[in-house]
Amino acid sequence: MSAEEAFKDIFGVRNSRKIWTVGYGDGSGMLGSIQRITEKALNERFQFVHTIRISIPSLIDSSGDTNDINQIEKNAVLAVANAFDLINERNSTVWSLKNEVDDIIYYNYGAYDRYLGLDMIAELKKQIYEKLLGKRCLIIVEYLLQSLNDPINEWLMQGWLPFPVAWNDSSSWWLISTPCREVFEQSKGTLDIVVDIGHCEIAIINYFGMNKNGTLGDVSISIHQTLLIELQRLGRSVSSKLTEGIFWSCLLYTLLLNGDSIITQKHNQNENPVENCIGAEELIRFWISEGLFTRTIKLNLDRQQLIFKLEEEEEKENRITITSTDELFELANTILEALLSSSLLQIQSCHPCASCPLPSPNSCSRPFSGMWELLYEKKEKNHRILFNRVGLLTKNDLSDLSELANRNWISFATNSCKWIDLIGNSNYKTTTLILRGRKEISQPTIEALISQMPCLRVLDLSYTCIKSLPLSLASLANLRLFSLKHCQNMTSLAPDLSTSSPISTLERLEVLDLHGVPLTEIPDNLDHKKSRIYYLDLSCPTITSLPSNIFSDMEGLRELVCLGCKYLTSLPLSIISLAKLETLSISETKITHLPPDTFKKMICLRVLKLINNNLLEELPKSLCEAQNLEEIELNGCRSLIAIDSFPIKKLKSIQLIGNDHMVRLPVSISQSHNLQELTIRDCQFLTEIKIIGHANLKTFSLSHSPISFLSLRSCRELDSVVLHDLHKLEELDLSGTAIKEFPPGIPGLRRLRKLDLGAASHLKRVPWHELDHVPKVFYLDQCERIGITNCNSNSHIEINSGVGVCISVRDSRLFCKLDWETCRRLVAGGSLQSFYILVSSCEKRKEKMRRPSRSIHPQTSATCIYKDTDYFNNFIPKPPPSQQPWHCHVEISSTEKALEDLNGILEITESLSVKDNDQLSCLYDLHGTFPRLKNVVVERCQQMEAIFYSIEHVASELLNLRAGHLPQLSVLFKEYISYQNGLVALKQLHVYNCGKLKRIFPDRLLLPNLEILKITCCDMLQTVFYKSKKKPDDTENRLQHLCKIRFEELPQIRNIFEEQILVGPLRAPQWKSLYFRGCWSLQQLPLLEGPRDQQVRVDGEVSQCKKIKMHMKAEELSHYEFKSPPPIASLKNCVNNRIFLK
């Protein structure tokens, strides 16, 4: 039967195109499988042009607001767009909008406006509509956890997705799956179609196993190829039927043991164990012990009855000859991953969330899973037999055991008895018996069961009430796995002291699990002929000692577990003989010392776990000889004083937790070049950690320790640092690391006074909004190899002084969360009292380091023809006097990013420098106000048209302004709104190399404190003060503190004040000097108010001074003293006109 035939009744429905696959009742474990089969059937029938998948969990926003229809629709549009591959670099419009939205969300730590990205969504809807127009599509909504009836109808009404109504044969279909019956009832329509497990009982085997013509199904082909690749990697080649047999054997065996859920998280030893669930590692041990990979089990099909057969053959040449346990585990892991990826098994946690709609894995409310229901005949429901000899025995009375005769695999793990038979070998008997958790089964019944099953390979008596080992156990010569986990009534493994334990006769035993068994002693002969055992769990809570020779004959042991042995005081010397041991786990014991030569022969040891051994004082020196050790966990060893050294050759992970007496880290940690993960917690005497220049360390975690100094400098691969509850940490050095996120524990470090993030080239954002304070010394540099101290030679604060916040970034979005409210809060708390912030590209900074800075623009140097002018000192930025430094400075240099994220820090900035920027047309483009600004430098900004937007945009405390090399600068202010305050605090103004600047100040602008005015190389400048539209408020007092004026290379300047501005004499009582060179059009100087204490000294070319005297009256000249320059002042008397015109 094909998938289309199985769904024939569904295809006949003509009124709706919306199908629901609902996982509830016995079929809840088959939701993914039912959805895949339904999808395949629809594709076979209608041959859709497009299949669109919308994953519902992604439609819930990060805040958990599931009622935000706009957000759900946005994510749905993105899901559909991804299905059509519309979001890529080829679609430039959408790609740029998408990157912009992603950046905003990322740099704002997930906080964003609900209307963000509407432009992108509108463009995507348009493109999606064009893609779907006139085409038959299948829209799949996966894993619906909330009622979405209204949102879906909203999407359909907008027309960007096809409506699920049968208008014609080309209509599209909707397939919606949900694990929750309640969601389906709330969301379904009156004409909606429901698909349950009854439609799929035949089609599912066609899909996963074989079709009736003997060809492989879809999933079987995929798994078959996966197994062939893995077997080829292991150097084995087998037939396709054998790989199919391995696949189905593992699946059926897992369903027999565990239902359709796999536990992947190990539960805490102190918590109640999960009785009816088997973990992934334990499941693999069951597979290996049953021999599923070394026996020739094939999958065959009876075409007449459509019955699948798992058949074992005696053909030795077809067997997978794998004897290595490592290879068996690798193959088993490959199969387990394939089963999980194909939805045949589900991954479950031991402790699922209470709100999760899926059933708990340890729930016994379902006697079998949905997958198991397909595998046996249930006549009252008219189910087909899909596998022969797969059944369910519901009898609770096991007095009559005839029904279990010759059943190969038997499991009582649930309230019912499940069984599976193999075909082929008539002499083949029961090999697996699972009684896990069946406490009501009596000891005599267990004895009777075992006595009739002499060929057992797997015997699981976990969580039963047996008090002693069955005597018939000694007859199980083929037993590979024996589990007595948590048999609470068993106190001894031997009937009496004089009798040996039945376990001693099990020569082929490979796995022995005694976890949680309250034994008082272990028999001396337990190790008798146990060379094949590779897993031993001796976690017996009441045991006091182990026999001295217990490990003598266990040369094949690979994993030894000894957990929760609260009374165990020592390990036997025979542990030295475990040369093949790979994992050693010892926890909660009273052991004080390990045997000196414990690790001398353990050349294969890879994992060492010593947990909560409170009396352990030291580790043996032989630990260094375990050169293949990769993982060490020393947790809760509170008496461990010092750790001299670790084996450093292959060590990758170290955990040091709860070691109270450890005062320093082992030196070998820094020497372990392969170390990738280091975790330290609850080490109460550890006060300093210094790991410098480690080449491969990637993850570092530190918590609950009194550390005061932590340095991970130059660990260039370190990308994850977790810090928590470090109340005494004062200095933290993460410079030269590869961290991508600001360590989350730093905001809570109230004692932190120094933080070094120099050369943190991968760090992109800082959670300023979470910081309660900023360390007094805070270095952050986003460039990889240039330290901040090398880039800030002109800084107004000393980087090496140990005071202040020094941040150098290439992307100003690092300050995205440093808004005005955050700045105000930090300043009020005593932070950010002094800082230096540089926003510059790394390439520009490297270029600056390679060649010395030039003080003058090249074109300017061509016109510097005056030998008495020190251009170098005039043009280079000079720091203010040391007695009055700028504590809060921001420098923006050669950046290509938007700078609006600096608006918060600019609110508290005192000094601002903008250089080499090609985006800003005005400082107003920074989207910030400058209430505390005192010093401004603007240089080499090619698009700068005005310095300030208006007078209101300028801080009333502005003291110094320097602007140079601004080819587009035409005015200082774009608009003139009010001049009541003016630049009342401005003391110095320096303007140079501004070729389009014609005028500077309006006559109504007050400059009561201006002292120094320097203007250089402004070819188009005609006047300094020009006439505004309104009458000036005050003219005579505007320059009462003016001291010096210096003009150089201003060929068109005619006067300082435009005509008709001064209605009277200028009151400038402190004006002392006027220096000019190359001002060939200057004709008039202002009339000064007298009398004066001294004349204004005028220093200019002789010829030009004569011209000025000719245009001025004697009364005007009386206040000026013209001084002739020295003979070396100029190379010639005039500027080359060609240079001026150019």
Tab-separated table of N, CA and C in Angstrom, residues 860 862-866 871 993 1015-1021 1046-1053 1075-1080 1101 1134-1136 1139-1140:
chain	number	residue	atom	x	y	z
A	860	THR	N	49.141	73.152	2.503
A	860	THR	CA	49.421	74.290	3.368
A	860	THR	C	50.902	74.586	3.422
A	862	ALA	N	53.022	74.407	1.218
A	862	ALA	CA	53.496	75.106	0.016
A	862	ALA	C	53.357	76.607	0.141
A	863	THR	N	52.445	77.092	0.971
A	863	THR	CA	52.229	78.536	1.131
A	863	THR	C	52.895	79.078	2.374
A	864	CYS	N	53.596	78.271	3.123
A	864	CYS	CA	54.262	78.720	4.340
A	864	CYS	C	55.622	79.287	3.962
A	865	ILE	N	55.637	80.572	3.674
A	865	ILE	CA	56.851	81.191	3.158
A	865	ILE	C	57.462	82.142	4.155
A	866	TYR	N	56.984	82.066	5.414
A	866	TYR	CA	57.448	83.028	6.407
A	866	TYR	C	58.341	82.317	7.410
A	871	TYR	N	55.148	76.987	12.128
A	871	TYR	CA	53.877	76.329	11.795
A	871	TYR	C	53.675	75.034	12.575
A	993	ASN	N	42.805	76.441	7.153
A	993	ASN	CA	42.584	75.604	5.978
A	993	ASN	C	41.122	75.276	5.751
A	1015	ILE	N	43.365	82.677	12.726
A	1015	ILE	CA	42.755	82.261	11.468
A	1015	ILE	C	43.867	82.135	10.447
A	1016	THR	N	43.965	80.969	9.804
A	1016	THR	CA	45.095	80.679	8.929
A	1016	THR	C	44.624	79.973	7.668
A	1017	CYS	N	45.138	80.416	6.524
A	1017	CYS	CA	44.956	79.728	5.246
A	1017	CYS	C	43.491	79.506	4.902
A	1018	CYS	N	42.682	80.512	5.021
A	1018	CYS	CA	41.274	80.479	4.603
A	1018	CYS	C	41.159	81.417	3.402
A	1019	ASP	N	41.250	80.886	2.208
A	1019	ASP	CA	41.406	81.683	1.007
A	1019	ASP	C	40.216	82.589	0.723
A	1020	MET	N	38.991	82.170	1.084
A	1020	MET	CA	37.787	82.922	0.750
A	1020	MET	C	37.294	83.810	1.881
A	1021	LEU	N	37.969	83.810	3.006
A	1021	LEU	CA	37.501	84.597	4.148
A	1021	LEU	C	37.616	86.091	3.826
A	1046	ARG	N	45.744	86.645	15.261
A	1046	ARG	CA	46.783	86.195	14.337
A	1046	ARG	C	46.115	85.771	13.038
A	1047	PHE	N	46.484	86.434	11.930
A	1047	PHE	CA	45.961	86.121	10.608
A	1047	PHE	C	47.121	85.693	9.726
A	1048	GLU	N	46.961	84.558	9.006
A	1048	GLU	CA	47.989	84.098	8.077
A	1048	GLU	C	47.321	83.545	6.827
A	1049	GLU	N	47.818	84.034	5.690
A	1049	GLU	CA	47.344	83.583	4.386
A	1049	GLU	C	45.834	83.722	4.261
A	1050	LEU	N	45.370	84.957	4.421
A	1050	LEU	CA	43.956	85.288	4.205
A	1050	LEU	C	43.927	86.326	3.087
A	1051	PRO	N	44.087	85.941	1.846
A	1051	PRO	CA	44.276	86.904	0.755
A	1051	PRO	C	43.071	87.791	0.474
A	1052	GLN	N	41.844	87.399	0.903
A	1052	GLN	CA	40.659	88.196	0.586
A	1052	GLN	C	40.090	88.932	1.788
A	1053	ILE	N	40.661	88.795	2.932
A	1053	ILE	CA	40.096	89.480	4.082
A	1053	ILE	C	40.310	90.988	3.940
A	1075	TYR	N	48.933	90.086	14.593
A	1075	TYR	CA	49.967	89.523	13.715
A	1075	TYR	C	49.286	89.075	12.441
A	1076	PHE	N	49.797	89.496	11.289
A	1076	PHE	CA	49.241	89.038	10.017
A	1076	PHE	C	50.345	88.853	9.013
A	1077	ARG	N	50.152	87.847	8.142
A	1077	ARG	CA	51.027	87.576	7.029
A	1077	ARG	C	50.161	87.112	5.845
A	1078	GLY	N	50.457	87.631	4.688
A	1078	GLY	CA	49.749	87.230	3.486
A	1078	GLY	C	48.323	87.717	3.422
A	1079	CYS	N	47.967	88.772	4.124
A	1079	CYS	CA	46.607	89.335	4.091
A	1079	CYS	C	46.656	90.562	3.181
A	1080	TRP	N	46.729	90.356	1.877
A	1080	TRP	CA	47.013	91.425	0.937
A	1080	TRP	C	45.804	92.308	0.661
A	1101	GLU	N	53.642	92.643	6.989
A	1101	GLU	CA	54.544	93.058	5.937
A	1101	GLU	C	54.563	94.578	5.830
A	1134	CYS	N	55.035	89.226	-1.589
A	1134	CYS	CA	53.650	88.925	-1.956
A	1134	CYS	C	53.505	87.434	-2.205
A	1135	VAL	N	52.268	86.987	-2.121
A	1135	VAL	CA	51.946	85.592	-2.380
A	1135	VAL	C	51.740	85.387	-3.863
A	1136	ASN	N	52.202	84.268	-4.357
A	1136	ASN	CA	52.007	83.940	-5.756
A	1136	ASN	C	50.525	83.932	-6.077
A	1139	ILE	N	48.876	80.602	-6.967
A	1139	ILE	CA	48.514	79.776	-5.822
A	1139	ILE	C	47.197	80.234	-5.222
A	1140	PHE	N	47.018	81.553	-5.112
A	1140	PHE	CA	45.787	82.085	-4.534
A	1140	PHE	C	44.574	81.715	-5.391
